[in-house]
C-alpha positions as a Markdown table, in Angstrom:
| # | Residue | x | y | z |
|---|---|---|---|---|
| 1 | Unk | 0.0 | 0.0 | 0.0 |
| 2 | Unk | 2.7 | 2.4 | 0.5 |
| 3 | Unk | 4.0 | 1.7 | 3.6 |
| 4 | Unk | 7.6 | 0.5 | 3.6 |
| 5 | Unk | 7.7 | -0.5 | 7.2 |
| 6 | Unk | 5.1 | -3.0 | 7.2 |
| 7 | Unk | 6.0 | -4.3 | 3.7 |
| 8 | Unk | 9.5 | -5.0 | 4.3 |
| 9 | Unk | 9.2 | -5.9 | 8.4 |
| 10 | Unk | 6.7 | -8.7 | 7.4 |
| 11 | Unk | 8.5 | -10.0 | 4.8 |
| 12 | Unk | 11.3 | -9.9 | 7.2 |
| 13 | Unk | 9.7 | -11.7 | 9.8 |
| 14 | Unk | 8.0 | -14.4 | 6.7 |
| 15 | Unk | 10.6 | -15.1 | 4.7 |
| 16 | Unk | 14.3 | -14.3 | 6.1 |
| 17 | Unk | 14.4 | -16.9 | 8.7 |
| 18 | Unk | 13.3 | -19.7 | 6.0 |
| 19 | Unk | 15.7 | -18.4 | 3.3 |
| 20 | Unk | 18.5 | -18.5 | 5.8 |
| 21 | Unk | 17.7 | -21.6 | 7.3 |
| 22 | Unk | 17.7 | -23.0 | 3.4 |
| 23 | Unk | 21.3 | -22.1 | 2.7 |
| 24 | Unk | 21.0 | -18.8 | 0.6 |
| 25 | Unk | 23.4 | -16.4 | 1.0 |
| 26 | Unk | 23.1 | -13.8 | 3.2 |
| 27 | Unk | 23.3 | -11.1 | 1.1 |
| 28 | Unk | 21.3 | -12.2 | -1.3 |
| 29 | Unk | 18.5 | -12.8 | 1.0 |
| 30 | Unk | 18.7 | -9.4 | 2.7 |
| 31 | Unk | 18.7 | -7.7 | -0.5 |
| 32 | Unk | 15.6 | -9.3 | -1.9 |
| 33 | Unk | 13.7 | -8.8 | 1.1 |
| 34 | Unk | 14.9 | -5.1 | 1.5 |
| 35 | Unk | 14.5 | -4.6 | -2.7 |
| 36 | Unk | 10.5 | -6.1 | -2.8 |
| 37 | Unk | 9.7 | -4.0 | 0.4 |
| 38 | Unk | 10.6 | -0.9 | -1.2 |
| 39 | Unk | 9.0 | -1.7 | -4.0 |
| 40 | Unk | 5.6 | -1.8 | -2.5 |
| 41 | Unk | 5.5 | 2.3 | -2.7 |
| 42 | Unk | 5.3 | 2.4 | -6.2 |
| 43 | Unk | 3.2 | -0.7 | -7.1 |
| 44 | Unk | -0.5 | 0.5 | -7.1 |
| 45 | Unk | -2.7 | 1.0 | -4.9 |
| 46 | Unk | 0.1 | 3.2 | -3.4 |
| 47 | Unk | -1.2 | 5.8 | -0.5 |
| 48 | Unk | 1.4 | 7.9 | -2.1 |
| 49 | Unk | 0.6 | 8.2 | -5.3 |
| 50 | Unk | -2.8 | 9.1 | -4.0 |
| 51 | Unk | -0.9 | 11.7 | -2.1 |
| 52 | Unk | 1.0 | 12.7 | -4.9 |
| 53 | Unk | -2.2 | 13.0 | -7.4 |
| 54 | Unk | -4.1 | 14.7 | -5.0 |
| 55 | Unk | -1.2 | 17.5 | -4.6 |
| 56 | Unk | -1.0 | 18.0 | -7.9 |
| 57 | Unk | -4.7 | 17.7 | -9.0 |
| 58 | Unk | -4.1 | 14.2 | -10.6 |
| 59 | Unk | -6.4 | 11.9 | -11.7 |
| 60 | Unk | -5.3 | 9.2 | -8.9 |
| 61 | Unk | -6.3 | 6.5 | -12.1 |
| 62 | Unk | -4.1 | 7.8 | -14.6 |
| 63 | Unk | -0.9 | 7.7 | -12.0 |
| 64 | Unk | -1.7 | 4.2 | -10.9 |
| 65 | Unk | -1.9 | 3.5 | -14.6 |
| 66 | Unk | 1.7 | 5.2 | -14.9 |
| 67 | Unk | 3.4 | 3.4 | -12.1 |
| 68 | Unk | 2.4 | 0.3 | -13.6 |
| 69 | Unk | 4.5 | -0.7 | -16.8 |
| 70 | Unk | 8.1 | 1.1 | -14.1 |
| 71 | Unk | 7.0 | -1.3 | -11.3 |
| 72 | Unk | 6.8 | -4.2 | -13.8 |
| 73 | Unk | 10.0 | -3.6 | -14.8 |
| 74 | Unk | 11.6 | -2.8 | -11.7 |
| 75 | Unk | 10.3 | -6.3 | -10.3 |
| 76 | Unk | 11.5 | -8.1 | -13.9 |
| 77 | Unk | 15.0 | -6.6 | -13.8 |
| 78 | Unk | 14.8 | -8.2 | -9.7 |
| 79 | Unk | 13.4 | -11.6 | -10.8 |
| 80 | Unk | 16.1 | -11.7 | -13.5 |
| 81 | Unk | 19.2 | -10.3 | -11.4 |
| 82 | Unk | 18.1 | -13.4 | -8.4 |
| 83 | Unk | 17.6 | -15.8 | -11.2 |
| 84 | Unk | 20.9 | -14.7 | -12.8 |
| 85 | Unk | 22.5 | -14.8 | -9.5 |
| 86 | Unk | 21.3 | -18.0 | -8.6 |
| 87 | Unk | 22.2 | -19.6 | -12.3 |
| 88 | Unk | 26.6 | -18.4 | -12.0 |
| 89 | Unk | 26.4 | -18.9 | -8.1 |
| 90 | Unk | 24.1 | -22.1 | -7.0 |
| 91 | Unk | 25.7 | -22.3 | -3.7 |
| 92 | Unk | 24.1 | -18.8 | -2.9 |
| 93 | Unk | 20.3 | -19.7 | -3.9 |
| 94 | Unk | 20.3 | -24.0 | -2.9 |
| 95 | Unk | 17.4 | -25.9 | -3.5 |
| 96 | Unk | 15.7 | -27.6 | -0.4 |
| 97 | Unk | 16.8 | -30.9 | 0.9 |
| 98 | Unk | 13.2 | -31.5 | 1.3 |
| 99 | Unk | 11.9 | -30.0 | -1.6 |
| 100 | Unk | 8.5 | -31.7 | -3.0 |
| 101 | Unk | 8.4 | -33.1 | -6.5 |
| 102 | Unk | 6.0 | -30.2 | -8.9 |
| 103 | Unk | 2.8 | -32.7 | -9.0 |
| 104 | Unk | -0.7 | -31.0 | -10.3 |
| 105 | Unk | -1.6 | -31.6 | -7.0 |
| 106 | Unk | 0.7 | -29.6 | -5.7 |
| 107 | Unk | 0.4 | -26.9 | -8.4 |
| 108 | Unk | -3.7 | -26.9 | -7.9 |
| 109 | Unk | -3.2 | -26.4 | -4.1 |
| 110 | Unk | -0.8 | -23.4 | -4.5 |
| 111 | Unk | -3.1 | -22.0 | -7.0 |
| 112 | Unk | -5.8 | -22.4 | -4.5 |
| 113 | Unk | -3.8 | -20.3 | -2.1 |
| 114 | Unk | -3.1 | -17.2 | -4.6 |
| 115 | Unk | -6.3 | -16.8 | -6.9 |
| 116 | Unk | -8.2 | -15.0 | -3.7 |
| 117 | Unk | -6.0 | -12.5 | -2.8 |
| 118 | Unk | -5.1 | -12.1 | -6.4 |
| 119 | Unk | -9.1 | -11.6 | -7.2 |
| 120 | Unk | -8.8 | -9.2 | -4.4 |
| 121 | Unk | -6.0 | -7.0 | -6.0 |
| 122 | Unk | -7.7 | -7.2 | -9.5 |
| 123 | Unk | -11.1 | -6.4 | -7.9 |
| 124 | Unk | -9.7 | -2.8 | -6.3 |
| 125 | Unk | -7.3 | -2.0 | -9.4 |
| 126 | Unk | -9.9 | -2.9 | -12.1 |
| 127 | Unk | -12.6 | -1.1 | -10.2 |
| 128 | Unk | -10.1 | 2.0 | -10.8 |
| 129 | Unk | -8.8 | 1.6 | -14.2 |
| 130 | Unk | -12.5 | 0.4 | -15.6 |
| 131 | Unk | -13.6 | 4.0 | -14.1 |
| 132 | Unk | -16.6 | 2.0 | -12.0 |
| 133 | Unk | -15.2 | 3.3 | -8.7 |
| 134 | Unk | -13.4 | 6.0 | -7.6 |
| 135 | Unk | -10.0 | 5.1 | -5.3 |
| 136 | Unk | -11.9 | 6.0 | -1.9 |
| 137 | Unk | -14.7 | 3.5 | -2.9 |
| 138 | Unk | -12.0 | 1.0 | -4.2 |
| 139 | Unk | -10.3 | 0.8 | -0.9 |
| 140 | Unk | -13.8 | 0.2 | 0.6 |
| 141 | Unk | -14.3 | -2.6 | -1.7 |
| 142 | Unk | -10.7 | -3.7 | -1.2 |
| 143 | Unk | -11.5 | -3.8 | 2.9 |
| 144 | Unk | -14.5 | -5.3 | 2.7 |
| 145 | Unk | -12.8 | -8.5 | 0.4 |
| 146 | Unk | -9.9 | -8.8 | 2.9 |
| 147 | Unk | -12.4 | -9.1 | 5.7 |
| 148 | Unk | -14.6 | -11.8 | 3.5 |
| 149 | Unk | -10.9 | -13.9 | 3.3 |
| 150 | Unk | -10.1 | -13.1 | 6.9 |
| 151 | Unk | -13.4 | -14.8 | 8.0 |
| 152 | Unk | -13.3 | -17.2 | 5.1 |
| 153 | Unk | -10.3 | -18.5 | 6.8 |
| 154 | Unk | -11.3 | -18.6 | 10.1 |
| 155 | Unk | -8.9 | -16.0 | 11.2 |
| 156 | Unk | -11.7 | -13.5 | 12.0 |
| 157 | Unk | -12.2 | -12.4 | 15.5 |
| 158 | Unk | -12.7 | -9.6 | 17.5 |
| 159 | Unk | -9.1 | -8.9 | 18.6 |
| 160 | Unk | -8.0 | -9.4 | 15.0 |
| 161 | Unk | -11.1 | -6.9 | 14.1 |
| 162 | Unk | -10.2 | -4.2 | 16.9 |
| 163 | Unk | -6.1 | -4.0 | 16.3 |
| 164 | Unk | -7.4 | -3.4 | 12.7 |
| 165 | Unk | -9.1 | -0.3 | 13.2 |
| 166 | Unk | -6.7 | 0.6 | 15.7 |
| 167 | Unk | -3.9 | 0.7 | 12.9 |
| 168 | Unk | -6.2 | 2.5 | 10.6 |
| 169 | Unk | -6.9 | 5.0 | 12.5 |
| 170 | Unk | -3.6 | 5.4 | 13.4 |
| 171 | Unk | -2.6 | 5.6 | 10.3 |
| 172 | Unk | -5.4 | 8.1 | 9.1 |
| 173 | Unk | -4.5 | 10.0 | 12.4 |
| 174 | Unk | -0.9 | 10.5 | 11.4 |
| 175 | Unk | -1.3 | 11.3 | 7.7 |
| 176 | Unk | -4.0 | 13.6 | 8.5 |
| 177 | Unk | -1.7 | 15.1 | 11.4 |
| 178 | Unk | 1.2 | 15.9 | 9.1 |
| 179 | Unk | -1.2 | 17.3 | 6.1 |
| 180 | Unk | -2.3 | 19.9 | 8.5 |
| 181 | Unk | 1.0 | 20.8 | 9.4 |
| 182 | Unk | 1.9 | 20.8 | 5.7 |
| 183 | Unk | -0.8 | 23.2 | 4.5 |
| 184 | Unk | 0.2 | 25.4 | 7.5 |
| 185 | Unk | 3.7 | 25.2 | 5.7 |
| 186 | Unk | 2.8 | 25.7 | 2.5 |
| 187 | Unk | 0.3 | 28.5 | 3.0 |
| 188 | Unk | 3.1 | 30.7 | 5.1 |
| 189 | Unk | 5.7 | 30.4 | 2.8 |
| 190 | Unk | 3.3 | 31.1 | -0.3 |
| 191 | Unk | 2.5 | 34.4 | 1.3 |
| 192 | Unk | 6.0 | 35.1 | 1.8 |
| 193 | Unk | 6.9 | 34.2 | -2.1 |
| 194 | Unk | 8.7 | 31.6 | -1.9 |
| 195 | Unk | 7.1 | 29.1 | -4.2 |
| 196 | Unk | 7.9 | 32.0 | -6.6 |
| 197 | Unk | 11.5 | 32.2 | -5.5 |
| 198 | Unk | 12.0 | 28.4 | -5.8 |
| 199 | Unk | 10.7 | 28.2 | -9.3 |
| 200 | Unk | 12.7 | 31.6 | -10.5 |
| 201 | Unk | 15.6 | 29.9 | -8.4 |
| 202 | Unk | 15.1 | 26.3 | -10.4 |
| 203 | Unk | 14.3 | 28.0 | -13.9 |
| 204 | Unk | 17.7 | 30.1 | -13.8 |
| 205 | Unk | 19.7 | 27.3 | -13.5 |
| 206 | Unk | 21.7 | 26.9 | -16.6 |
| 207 | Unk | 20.9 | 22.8 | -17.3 |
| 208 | Unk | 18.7 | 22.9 | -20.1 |
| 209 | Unk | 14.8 | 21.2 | -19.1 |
| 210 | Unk | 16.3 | 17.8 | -18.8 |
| 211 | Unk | 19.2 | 18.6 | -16.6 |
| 212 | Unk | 16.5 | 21.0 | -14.4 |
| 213 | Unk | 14.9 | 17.5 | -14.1 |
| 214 | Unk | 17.6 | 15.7 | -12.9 |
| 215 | Unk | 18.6 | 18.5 | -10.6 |
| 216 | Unk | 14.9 | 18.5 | -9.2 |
| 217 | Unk | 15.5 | 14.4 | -8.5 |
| 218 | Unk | 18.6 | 14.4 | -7.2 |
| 219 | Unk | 17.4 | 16.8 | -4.1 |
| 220 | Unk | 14.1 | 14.2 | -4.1 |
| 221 | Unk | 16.9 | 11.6 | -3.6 |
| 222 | Unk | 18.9 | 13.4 | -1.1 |
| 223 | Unk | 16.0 | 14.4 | 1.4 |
| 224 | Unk | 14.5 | 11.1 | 0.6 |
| 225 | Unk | 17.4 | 9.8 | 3.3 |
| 226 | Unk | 16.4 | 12.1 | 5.8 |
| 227 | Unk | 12.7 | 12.4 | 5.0 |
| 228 | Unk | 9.5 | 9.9 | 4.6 |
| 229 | Unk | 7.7 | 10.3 | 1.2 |
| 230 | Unk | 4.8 | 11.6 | 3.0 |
| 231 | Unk | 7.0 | 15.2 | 4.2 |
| 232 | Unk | 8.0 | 14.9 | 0.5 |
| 233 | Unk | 5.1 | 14.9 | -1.2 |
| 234 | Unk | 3.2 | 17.2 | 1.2 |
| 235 | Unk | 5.9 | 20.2 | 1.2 |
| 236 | Unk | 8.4 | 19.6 | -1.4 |
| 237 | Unk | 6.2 | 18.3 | -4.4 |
| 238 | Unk | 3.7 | 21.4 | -4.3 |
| 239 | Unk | 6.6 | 23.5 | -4.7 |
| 240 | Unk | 8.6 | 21.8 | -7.5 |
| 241 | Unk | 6.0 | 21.7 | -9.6 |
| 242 | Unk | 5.4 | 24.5 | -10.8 |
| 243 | Unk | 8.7 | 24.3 | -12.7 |
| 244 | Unk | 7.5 | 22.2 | -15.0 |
| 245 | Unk | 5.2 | 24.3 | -17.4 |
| 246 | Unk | 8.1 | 26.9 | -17.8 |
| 247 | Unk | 10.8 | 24.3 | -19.0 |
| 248 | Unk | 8.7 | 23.5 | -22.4 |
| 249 | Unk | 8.6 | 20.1 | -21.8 |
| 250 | Unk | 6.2 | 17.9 | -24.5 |
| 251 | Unk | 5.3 | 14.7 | -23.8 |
| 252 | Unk | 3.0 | 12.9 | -25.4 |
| 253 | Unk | -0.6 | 12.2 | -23.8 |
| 254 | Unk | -1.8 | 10.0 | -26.4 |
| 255 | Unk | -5.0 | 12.5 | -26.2 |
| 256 | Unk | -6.1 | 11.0 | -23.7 |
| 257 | Unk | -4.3 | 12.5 | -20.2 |
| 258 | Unk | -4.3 | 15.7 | -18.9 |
| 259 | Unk | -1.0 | 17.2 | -17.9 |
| 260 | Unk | 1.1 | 14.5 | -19.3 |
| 261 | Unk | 3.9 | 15.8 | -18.3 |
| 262 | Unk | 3.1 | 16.2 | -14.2 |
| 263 | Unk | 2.1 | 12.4 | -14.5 |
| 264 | Unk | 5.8 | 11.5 | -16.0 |
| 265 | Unk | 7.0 | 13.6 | -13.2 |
| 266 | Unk | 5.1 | 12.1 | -10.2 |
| 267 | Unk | 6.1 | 8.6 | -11.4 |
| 268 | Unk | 9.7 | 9.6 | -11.7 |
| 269 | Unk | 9.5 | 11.2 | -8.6 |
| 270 | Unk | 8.2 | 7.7 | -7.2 |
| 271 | Unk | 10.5 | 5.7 | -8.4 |
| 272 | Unk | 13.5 | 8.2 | -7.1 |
| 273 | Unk | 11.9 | 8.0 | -3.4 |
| 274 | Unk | 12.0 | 4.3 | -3.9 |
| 275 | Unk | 15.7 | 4.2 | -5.0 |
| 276 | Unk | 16.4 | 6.9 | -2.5 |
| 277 | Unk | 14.6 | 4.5 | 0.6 |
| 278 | Unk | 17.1 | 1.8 | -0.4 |
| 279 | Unk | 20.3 | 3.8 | -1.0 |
| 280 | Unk | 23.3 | 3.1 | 1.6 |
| 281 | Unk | 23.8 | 4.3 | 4.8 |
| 282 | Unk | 20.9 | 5.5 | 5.5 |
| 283 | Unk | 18.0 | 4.4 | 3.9 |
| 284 | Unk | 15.1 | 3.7 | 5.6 |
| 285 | Unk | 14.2 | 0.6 | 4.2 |
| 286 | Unk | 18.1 | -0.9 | 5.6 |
| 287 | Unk | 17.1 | -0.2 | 9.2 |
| 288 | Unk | 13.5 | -1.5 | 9.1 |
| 289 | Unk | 14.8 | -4.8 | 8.0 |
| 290 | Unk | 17.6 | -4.4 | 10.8 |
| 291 | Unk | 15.3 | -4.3 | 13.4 |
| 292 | Unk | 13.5 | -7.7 | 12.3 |
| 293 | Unk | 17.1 | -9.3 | 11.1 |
| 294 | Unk | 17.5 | -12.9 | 13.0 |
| 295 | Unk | 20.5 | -12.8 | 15.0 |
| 296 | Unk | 23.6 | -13.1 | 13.4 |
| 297 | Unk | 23.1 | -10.4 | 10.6 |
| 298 | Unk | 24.9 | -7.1 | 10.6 |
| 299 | Unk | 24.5 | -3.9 | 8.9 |
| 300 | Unk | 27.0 | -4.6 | 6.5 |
| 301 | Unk | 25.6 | -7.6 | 5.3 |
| 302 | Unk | 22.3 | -5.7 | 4.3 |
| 303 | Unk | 24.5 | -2.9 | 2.8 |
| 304 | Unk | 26.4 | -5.5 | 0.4 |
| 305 | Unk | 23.2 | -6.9 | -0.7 |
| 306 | Unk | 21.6 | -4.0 | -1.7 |
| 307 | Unk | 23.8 | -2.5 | -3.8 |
| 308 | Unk | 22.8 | -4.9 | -6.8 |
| 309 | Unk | 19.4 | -3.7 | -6.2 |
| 310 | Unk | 20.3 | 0.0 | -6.0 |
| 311 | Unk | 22.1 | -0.4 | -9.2 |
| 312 | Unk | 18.5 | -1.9 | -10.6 |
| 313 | Unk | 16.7 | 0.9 | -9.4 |
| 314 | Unk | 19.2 | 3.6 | -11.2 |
| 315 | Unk | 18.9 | 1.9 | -14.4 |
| 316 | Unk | 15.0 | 1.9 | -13.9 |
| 317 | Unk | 14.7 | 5.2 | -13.5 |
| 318 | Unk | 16.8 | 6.2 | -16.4 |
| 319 | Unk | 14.5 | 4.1 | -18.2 |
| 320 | Unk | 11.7 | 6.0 | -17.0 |
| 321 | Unk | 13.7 | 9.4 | -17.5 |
| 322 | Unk | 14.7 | 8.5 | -21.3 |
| 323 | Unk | 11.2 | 7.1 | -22.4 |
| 324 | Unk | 8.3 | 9.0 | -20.7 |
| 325 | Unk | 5.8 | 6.6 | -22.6 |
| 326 | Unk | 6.7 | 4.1 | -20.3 |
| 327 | Unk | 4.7 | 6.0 | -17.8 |
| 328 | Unk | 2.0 | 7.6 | -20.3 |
| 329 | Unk | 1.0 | 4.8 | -22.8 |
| 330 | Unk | -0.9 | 2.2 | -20.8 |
């Protein structure tokens, strides 16, 4: 959904021990972990790309529809770095000792396990795309279905049902909290001028639209190591912006978006956070899945298996950067 921390500490907590206790390498495991956690911001339904399409009067459908083809090929270019890892270094991804044979049996019973929550995800994204429902309805829908499994499964009780809405309105509690604080922010330091200063400040800089571009992300990457995306994307975003319409950009909205060039923008935005969240020393992601780590794993282990990823995420975004359809055709 857009939340790193729970993304990458349950992951953590799900699949670490069991990949360690397998034989895989350290590194390797760390890194995936770390890597598919991060990657839960941009997949949709992200919270913030909501965020981000309600700051800069989106359509929250046409971002979701941006991130999609960037997040399929950020989680390719994964599955093919494991895969090639695995292939020239088998003693860092082993196969189980006890490893069942792949009977139909087994394959109908894993497909069993998938095809709900699968149905779920399709239910809340087509409901979007289709234009049947709007996002706020989709997560309503998207609620209720997980609640249907829950109970389904026989997992549904009332403490299960009350630490829910705790974390939700938590959740909604802190969001809300920090918009408030943001549009206080925002509002003082519109009076004063300085959105206008920013964007004279940004527009004089002698890069050429592209290079503005890439100066713009390489400050989103920077405070993405000190900031969450929400601080980001409530202060920051508002105010870089406006840059955009004076650089002359054209990208091409198929006729069919509005302000095809913002959308390009929020993705690649996105997908800098992301890298930004997994970057050495001090991305956020490293220290969530430090705190979860079974004993035995140090820092410098999560570092070393990250950096593959990082490297990934760069050549994703320059993807991205280089080919705006990417992010507009779909």
């Amino acid at each position: 959904t857009g939340i790193i921390g729970a993304s990458v500490v349950l992951l953590g907590v799900l699949s670490l021990p069991i990949m360690l206790r397998q034989g895989y390498d350290k590194s390797l495991a760390l890194g995936t972990v770390a890597a598919s956690g991060a990657l839960g911001i941009l997949i949709p339904p992200s919270i913030m790309l909501v965020i981000m399409a309600d700051q800069l009067n989106l359509s929250v459908g046409d971002l979701f529809m941006g991130a999609v083809f960037p997040g399929l090929i950020l989680g390719l270019l994964y599955i093919f770095y494991i895969i090639l890892t695995g292939l020239m270094k088998p003693k860092n991804a082993p196969l189980p000792k006890d490893r069942e044979e792949i009977t139909p049996k087994v394959f109908l019973e894993v497909l069993k396990t998938v095809l709900p929550p699968m149905g779920l995800i399709v239910l809340v994204l087509g409901s979007i795309f289709a234009g049947i429902a709007t996002p706020t309805e989709a997560s309503g829908v998207g609620a209720l279905g997980a609640t249907l499994l829950v109970g389904y499964n026989r997992k549904l009780s009332f403490k299960v049902f009350k630490e829910v809405n705790k974390s939700t309105f938590q959740t909604c509690g802190y969001i809300f909290g920090i918009f408030f604080g943001a549009q206080a922010f925002a509002l003082v330091l519109r009076m004063l001028g300085g959105d206008e200063f920013i964007e004279r400040l940004l527009l004089a800089l002698p890069f050429g639209p592209m290079g503005i571009i890439a100066f713009i992300l390489g400050m989103v990457f920077l405070m993405g190591f000190f900031l969450d995306w929400i601080e980001i994307s409530l202060i920051f975003l508002p105010l870089l912006a406006p840059v955009l319409p004076g650089l002359g950009l054209e990208v091409n909205g198929y006729g069919v978006i509005e302000k095809p060039e913002l959308v390009w923008f929020a993705v690649l935005v996105a997908v800098t956070l992301q890298t930004s969240f997994l970057t050495p020393p001090v991305g956020f992601t490293i220290f969530f899945l430090q705190g979860v780590a079974p004993e035995g794993v140090v820092l410098l282990d999560i570092y070393k298996g990250v950096i593959g990823f990082v490297i990934l995420q760069i050549l994703g975004l320059l993807l991205v950067f280089f080919w705006p359809a990417l992010v507009i055709w779909l």
